Short mmCIF file of C-alpha atoms and ligand atoms in Angstrom, two decimals:
data_model
loop_
_atom_site.label_atom_id
_atom_site.label_comp_id
_atom_site.label_asym_id
_atom_site.label_seq_id
_atom_site.Cartn_x
_atom_site.Cartn_y
_atom_site.Cartn_z
CA MET Z 1 0.00 0.00 0.00
CA ASP Z 2 1.06 3.54 -0.80
CA SER Z 3 1.89 5.68 2.20
CA VAL Z 4 -0.32 8.71 1.61
CA HIS Z 5 0.15 11.42 4.19
CA LEU Z 6 -3.21 13.05 4.91
CA TYR Z 7 -3.24 16.83 4.97
CA THR Z 8 -4.96 17.68 8.27
CA ARG Z 9 -6.43 20.71 10.01
CA SER Z 10 -6.70 20.52 13.79
CA ALA Z 11 -7.96 22.77 16.58
CA GLY Z 12 -8.17 22.61 20.36
CA GLU Z 13 -6.66 20.39 23.03
CA GLY Z 14 -7.75 17.35 24.99
CA LEU Z 15 -9.53 14.18 23.93
CA PRO Z 16 -8.68 13.53 20.25
CA VAL Z 17 -11.78 13.54 18.03
CA VAL Z 18 -11.15 12.70 14.37
CA LEU Z 19 -13.90 13.81 11.98
CA LEU Z 20 -13.93 12.42 8.42
CA HIS Z 21 -15.61 14.38 5.67
CA ALA Z 22 -18.38 13.55 3.23
CA PHE Z 23 -18.12 12.97 -0.53
CA PRO Z 24 -17.15 15.02 -2.54
CA LEU Z 25 -16.02 17.57 0.05
CA SER Z 26 -12.91 18.02 2.19
CA SER Z 27 -11.92 18.98 5.73
CA ALA Z 28 -13.22 22.47 4.86
CA MET Z 29 -16.70 21.13 5.69
CA TRP Z 30 -15.73 20.89 9.40
CA LEU Z 31 -14.93 24.60 9.84
CA ALA Z 32 -17.73 25.15 12.36
CA GLN Z 33 -16.71 22.02 14.28
CA ARG Z 34 -13.08 23.15 14.52
CA GLU Z 35 -14.31 26.50 15.78
CA GLY Z 36 -17.14 25.31 18.01
CA LEU Z 37 -15.62 22.18 19.56
CA ALA Z 38 -12.05 23.39 20.16
CA THR Z 39 -12.85 24.26 23.77
CA THR Z 40 -14.17 20.73 24.34
CA CYS Z 41 -11.63 18.46 22.65
CA LYS Z 42 -8.88 18.25 20.05
CA VAL Z 43 -10.67 18.26 16.71
CA ILE Z 44 -8.65 16.55 13.97
CA THR Z 45 -10.03 16.84 10.45
CA PRO Z 46 -7.99 15.23 7.66
CA ASP Z 47 -8.58 15.53 3.93
CA LEU Z 48 -9.21 11.96 2.79
CA ARG Z 49 -6.91 10.88 -0.03
CA GLY Z 50 -7.32 12.82 -3.25
CA PHE Z 51 -9.42 15.58 -1.65
CA GLY Z 52 -8.34 19.00 -0.37
CA GLY Z 53 -4.61 18.99 0.33
CA SER Z 54 -4.07 15.20 0.27
CA VAL Z 55 -2.67 13.37 -2.74
CA LEU Z 56 -4.51 10.40 -4.23
CA GLY Z 57 -1.68 7.85 -4.39
CA GLU Z 58 -1.60 4.73 -6.54
CA ASP Z 59 -3.71 2.25 -4.56
CA GLU Z 60 -6.82 0.58 -5.93
CA PRO Z 61 -10.03 2.24 -4.69
CA SER Z 62 -10.95 0.94 -1.24
CA LEU Z 63 -12.45 2.24 1.98
CA ASP Z 64 -10.00 0.00 3.84
CA VAL Z 65 -7.14 1.99 2.30
CA MET Z 66 -8.79 5.21 3.47
CA ALA Z 67 -9.25 3.78 6.98
CA ASP Z 68 -5.60 2.73 7.15
CA ASP Z 69 -4.58 6.26 6.07
CA VAL Z 70 -6.44 7.59 9.11
CA VAL Z 71 -4.74 5.10 11.43
CA ARG Z 72 -1.34 6.20 10.09
CA LEU Z 73 -2.39 9.75 10.93
CA LEU Z 74 -3.18 8.64 14.51
CA ASP Z 75 0.26 7.00 14.67
CA ARG Z 76 1.95 10.17 13.45
CA GLU Z 77 0.09 12.26 16.03
CA GLY Z 78 1.03 9.81 18.80
CA ILE Z 79 -2.64 8.98 19.47
CA GLU Z 80 -3.16 5.47 20.77
CA ARG Z 81 -6.96 5.74 20.97
CA GLY Z 82 -9.39 8.48 20.01
CA VAL Z 83 -12.98 9.20 19.12
CA VAL Z 84 -13.45 8.57 15.41
CA GLY Z 85 -16.41 9.84 13.47
CA GLY Z 86 -17.50 10.75 10.00
CA LEU Z 87 -20.35 12.08 7.95
CA SER Z 88 -21.70 9.94 5.11
CA MET Z 89 -18.59 8.71 3.21
CA GLY Z 90 -16.64 9.66 6.34
CA GLY Z 91 -18.97 7.34 8.25
CA TYR Z 92 -18.23 4.47 5.83
CA VAL Z 93 -14.51 5.04 6.44
CA THR Z 94 -15.14 5.15 10.20
CA MET Z 95 -16.90 1.76 10.05
CA ALA Z 96 -14.02 0.28 8.01
CA LEU Z 97 -11.60 1.63 10.61
CA CYS Z 98 -13.66 0.09 13.44
CA ARG Z 99 -13.54 -3.29 11.66
CA ARG Z 100 -9.80 -3.16 10.94
CA HIS Z 101 -8.51 -1.33 14.03
CA PRO Z 102 -11.09 -1.61 16.83
CA ASP Z 103 -8.45 -1.08 19.51
CA ARG Z 104 -7.76 2.48 18.25
CA VAL Z 105 -11.30 3.69 18.93
CA LEU Z 106 -12.66 5.14 22.20
CA GLY Z 107 -16.01 6.22 20.84
CA VAL Z 108 -17.69 6.47 17.44
CA ILE Z 109 -19.75 9.17 15.73
CA LEU Z 110 -21.76 8.19 12.65
CA ALA Z 111 -23.51 11.13 11.01
CA ASP Z 112 -25.85 10.95 8.02
CA THR Z 113 -24.48 7.60 6.94
CA LYS Z 114 -25.61 4.00 6.62
CA ALA Z 115 -24.23 0.55 7.37
CA ASP Z 116 -25.47 -1.39 4.36
CA ALA Z 117 -23.54 -2.01 1.17
CA ASP Z 118 -24.74 -0.62 -2.16
CA GLN Z 119 -27.31 -2.46 -4.25
CA GLU Z 120 -26.41 -3.18 -7.87
CA ALA Z 121 -28.23 -0.09 -9.24
CA ALA Z 122 -26.32 2.24 -6.87
CA ARG Z 123 -23.03 0.58 -7.84
CA SER Z 124 -23.59 1.09 -11.53
CA ASN Z 125 -24.66 4.68 -10.94
CA ARG Z 126 -21.37 5.30 -9.11
CA GLU Z 127 -19.43 3.80 -12.02
CA ARG Z 128 -21.33 6.05 -14.44
CA ILE Z 129 -20.48 9.14 -12.35
CA ALA Z 130 -16.83 8.04 -12.06
CA ALA Z 131 -16.55 7.61 -15.83
CA THR Z 132 -18.35 10.93 -16.48
CA VAL Z 133 -16.10 13.00 -14.21
CA LEU Z 134 -12.97 11.44 -15.68
CA ASP Z 135 -14.26 12.15 -19.16
CA SER Z 136 -15.84 15.59 -18.78
CA GLY Z 137 -15.04 17.01 -15.34
CA SER Z 138 -16.93 17.47 -12.10
CA SER Z 139 -19.97 19.38 -13.44
CA VAL Z 140 -22.05 16.19 -13.19
CA LEU Z 141 -21.67 16.48 -9.42
CA VAL Z 142 -23.26 19.91 -9.38
CA GLU Z 143 -26.12 18.62 -11.51
CA GLU Z 144 -26.71 15.26 -9.85
CA VAL Z 145 -25.07 15.06 -6.41
CA LEU Z 146 -25.38 18.61 -5.03
CA PRO Z 147 -29.22 18.71 -5.08
CA GLY Z 148 -29.45 15.78 -2.63
CA LEU Z 149 -26.83 17.01 -0.18
CA LEU Z 150 -28.84 19.76 1.48
CA GLY Z 151 -32.23 19.71 3.16
CA GLN Z 152 -35.23 21.65 1.86
CA THR Z 153 -34.94 24.20 4.68
CA THR Z 154 -31.38 25.06 3.69
CA VAL Z 155 -32.18 25.12 -0.02
CA GLN Z 156 -35.15 27.44 0.49
CA ARG Z 157 -33.85 29.74 3.21
CA ARG Z 158 -30.05 29.69 3.33
CA ALA Z 159 -28.54 30.73 0.03
CA MET Z 160 -25.10 31.36 1.58
CA VAL Z 161 -24.84 27.79 2.87
CA PHE Z 162 -26.00 26.44 -0.48
CA GLY Z 163 -23.38 28.58 -2.28
CA ARG Z 164 -20.62 27.44 0.04
CA VAL Z 165 -21.44 23.76 -0.49
CA ARG Z 166 -21.66 24.27 -4.25
CA GLY Z 167 -18.17 25.78 -4.14
CA LEU Z 168 -16.83 22.78 -2.23
CA VAL Z 169 -18.46 20.36 -4.69
CA GLN Z 170 -17.05 22.25 -7.69
CA ALA Z 171 -13.55 22.08 -6.18
CA ALA Z 172 -13.56 18.26 -6.05
CA PRO Z 173 -10.75 16.83 -8.20
CA PRO Z 174 -12.10 14.39 -10.85
CA GLY Z 175 -9.49 11.71 -10.04
CA ALA Z 176 -10.48 11.69 -6.37
CA VAL Z 177 -14.19 11.71 -7.21
CA ALA Z 178 -13.87 8.65 -9.45
CA TRP Z 179 -11.62 6.83 -6.96
CA ALA Z 180 -13.96 7.50 -4.04
CA GLN Z 181 -17.06 6.47 -6.01
CA ARG Z 182 -15.39 3.16 -6.84
CA ALA Z 183 -14.23 2.72 -3.24
CA MET Z 184 -17.78 3.31 -1.95
CA ALA Z 185 -19.24 0.96 -4.58
CA GLY Z 186 -16.99 -1.81 -3.27
CA ARG Z 187 -17.76 -1.30 0.42
CA ARG Z 188 -19.12 -4.15 2.45
CA ASP Z 189 -22.07 -4.28 4.80
CA SER Z 190 -20.96 -3.01 8.21
CA PHE Z 191 -23.72 -4.31 10.49
CA ASP Z 192 -21.46 -7.08 11.89
CA THR Z 193 -18.84 -4.45 12.67
CA LEU Z 194 -21.44 -2.35 14.48
CA ARG Z 195 -22.72 -5.32 16.49
CA ALA Z 196 -19.15 -6.08 17.63
CA LEU Z 197 -18.38 -2.53 18.81
CA LYS Z 198 -17.40 -2.31 22.47
CA VAL Z 199 -17.42 1.49 22.70
CA PRO Z 200 -20.22 4.09 22.86
CA VAL Z 201 -21.67 5.21 19.53
CA LEU Z 202 -23.43 8.47 18.69
CA VAL Z 203 -25.58 8.35 15.56
CA ILE Z 204 -26.66 11.71 14.13
CA VAL Z 205 -29.10 12.35 11.31
CA GLY Z 206 -30.57 15.47 9.75
CA GLU Z 207 -34.36 15.15 9.85
CA GLU Z 208 -34.50 16.15 6.15
CA ASP Z 209 -31.72 13.79 5.03
CA GLU Z 210 -32.93 11.91 1.95
CA ILE Z 211 -29.62 10.20 1.08
CA SER Z 212 -29.18 8.44 4.44
CA PRO Z 213 -32.58 8.95 6.06
CA ARG Z 214 -33.60 8.45 9.66
CA ALA Z 215 -34.44 4.75 9.10
CA ASP Z 216 -30.76 4.10 8.27
CA ALA Z 217 -29.71 5.91 11.44
CA GLU Z 218 -32.18 3.93 13.55
CA ALA Z 219 -30.93 0.65 12.08
CA MET Z 220 -27.37 1.55 13.13
CA VAL Z 221 -28.43 2.54 16.65
CA GLU Z 222 -30.30 -0.75 17.02
CA ALA Z 223 -27.27 -2.73 15.84
CA VAL Z 224 -24.70 -1.29 18.25
CA PRO Z 225 -24.59 -2.45 21.88
CA ASP Z 226 -24.28 1.11 23.26
CA GLY Z 227 -25.88 3.64 20.91
CA ARG Z 228 -27.75 6.91 21.11
CA LEU Z 229 -29.54 8.80 18.31
CA ALA Z 230 -29.64 12.55 17.75
CA VAL Z 231 -31.96 13.98 15.10
CA ILE Z 232 -31.00 17.45 13.87
CA GLU Z 233 -33.96 19.60 12.93
CA LYS Z 234 -34.02 21.71 9.76
CA ALA Z 235 -31.00 19.87 8.37
CA GLY Z 236 -30.56 17.49 5.45
CA HIS Z 237 -27.63 15.21 4.60
CA LEU Z 238 -24.93 17.73 5.57
CA SER Z 239 -26.22 18.27 9.10
CA ALA Z 240 -22.81 19.46 10.39
CA ILE Z 241 -22.81 22.32 7.86
CA GLU Z 242 -26.53 23.07 7.86
CA GLN Z 243 -27.07 23.25 11.64
CA PRO Z 244 -23.56 23.44 13.13
CA GLU Z 245 -24.64 24.61 16.58
CA ALA Z 246 -27.09 21.76 17.08
CA PHE Z 247 -24.57 19.30 15.64
CA ASN Z 248 -21.79 20.56 17.92
CA ARG Z 249 -24.07 20.44 20.94
CA VAL Z 250 -24.78 16.73 20.54
CA VAL Z 251 -21.12 15.96 19.83
CA ALA Z 252 -20.01 17.96 22.88
CA GLY Z 253 -22.58 16.13 25.01
CA PHE Z 254 -21.25 12.78 23.78
CA ILE Z 255 -17.66 13.79 24.48
CA GLY Z 256 -18.68 14.91 27.96
CA GLU Z 257 -20.27 11.49 28.48
CA LEU Z 258 -17.11 9.70 27.29
CA ALA Z 259 -14.94 11.85 29.52
CA GLY Z 260 -17.18 10.84 32.43
CA GLY Z 261 -18.29 14.38 33.21
CA SER Z 262 -21.49 16.24 32.59
CA PRO Z 263 -22.06 17.58 29.08
CA PRO Z 264 -20.54 21.03 28.49
CA ARG Z 265 -23.07 23.87 28.32
CA GLY Z 266 -23.89 26.04 25.36
C1 MLT V 301 -21.58 11.50 0.99
O1 MLT V 301 -22.21 12.50 1.35
O2 MLT V 301 -20.46 11.23 1.44
C2 MLT V 301 -22.20 10.62 -0.06
O3 MLT V 301 -23.56 10.90 -0.15
C3 MLT V 301 -21.98 9.18 0.25
C4 MLT V 301 -22.52 8.28 -0.82
O4 MLT V 301 -22.44 8.63 -2.01
O5 MLT V 301 -22.99 7.18 -0.48
#
């Protein structure tokens, strides 16, 4: 395996909390978490390979490769165990990491994601998008992926948030988009991994998420031995961007729980 060094933005001190971004974004999506959670914990937000400041490398597409990249980042930072979480694709990577390196995880955050593998139709759609971006650039993402990322409330009332997410989507490099689509198409079902988890799990879902709706979140909470569900109102698939204060509040509460204290206020 190629040793890809993940470009990472971090903020704060204390319990390490790694947050892995959605497709086709980058660590830029966690700006409000770096700002809002830095007084609670050490927020570590890498760019997954190919996105943002991280190179793609030569490996075949695989979520396992992405998970191992994150573990190498933990090694580099001298972190034996930390909270690991992700939103959507970041959640798939988190589940792969939990399967491959369960001893590195103190707690898990799964936001707007799902544990099942793709059906055949979803796999072929990913291959079509991969081939299209490689052939004619990332505009297909703006046409086909962007509309599902945000909830109706954000689309109708928050033009600045919509514009920011569109900018992030447009910046996605075609090679990384194709690689990640193929990696996600090949991912396995993670319910066994969830059932085997020995650490607390926080599942978050935007109430308007249509890509990984509430039923997917509830299925994950039911599978894990120690789970709790937080539903974020007026948010769609990108709950961390759409309602950052509510998102940060539930994450801070979870971290307070893990640290054995009462949840921080505010
Ligand atoms: C994401 O937001 O990361 C994507 O919706 C994940 C996916 O395509 O399954």
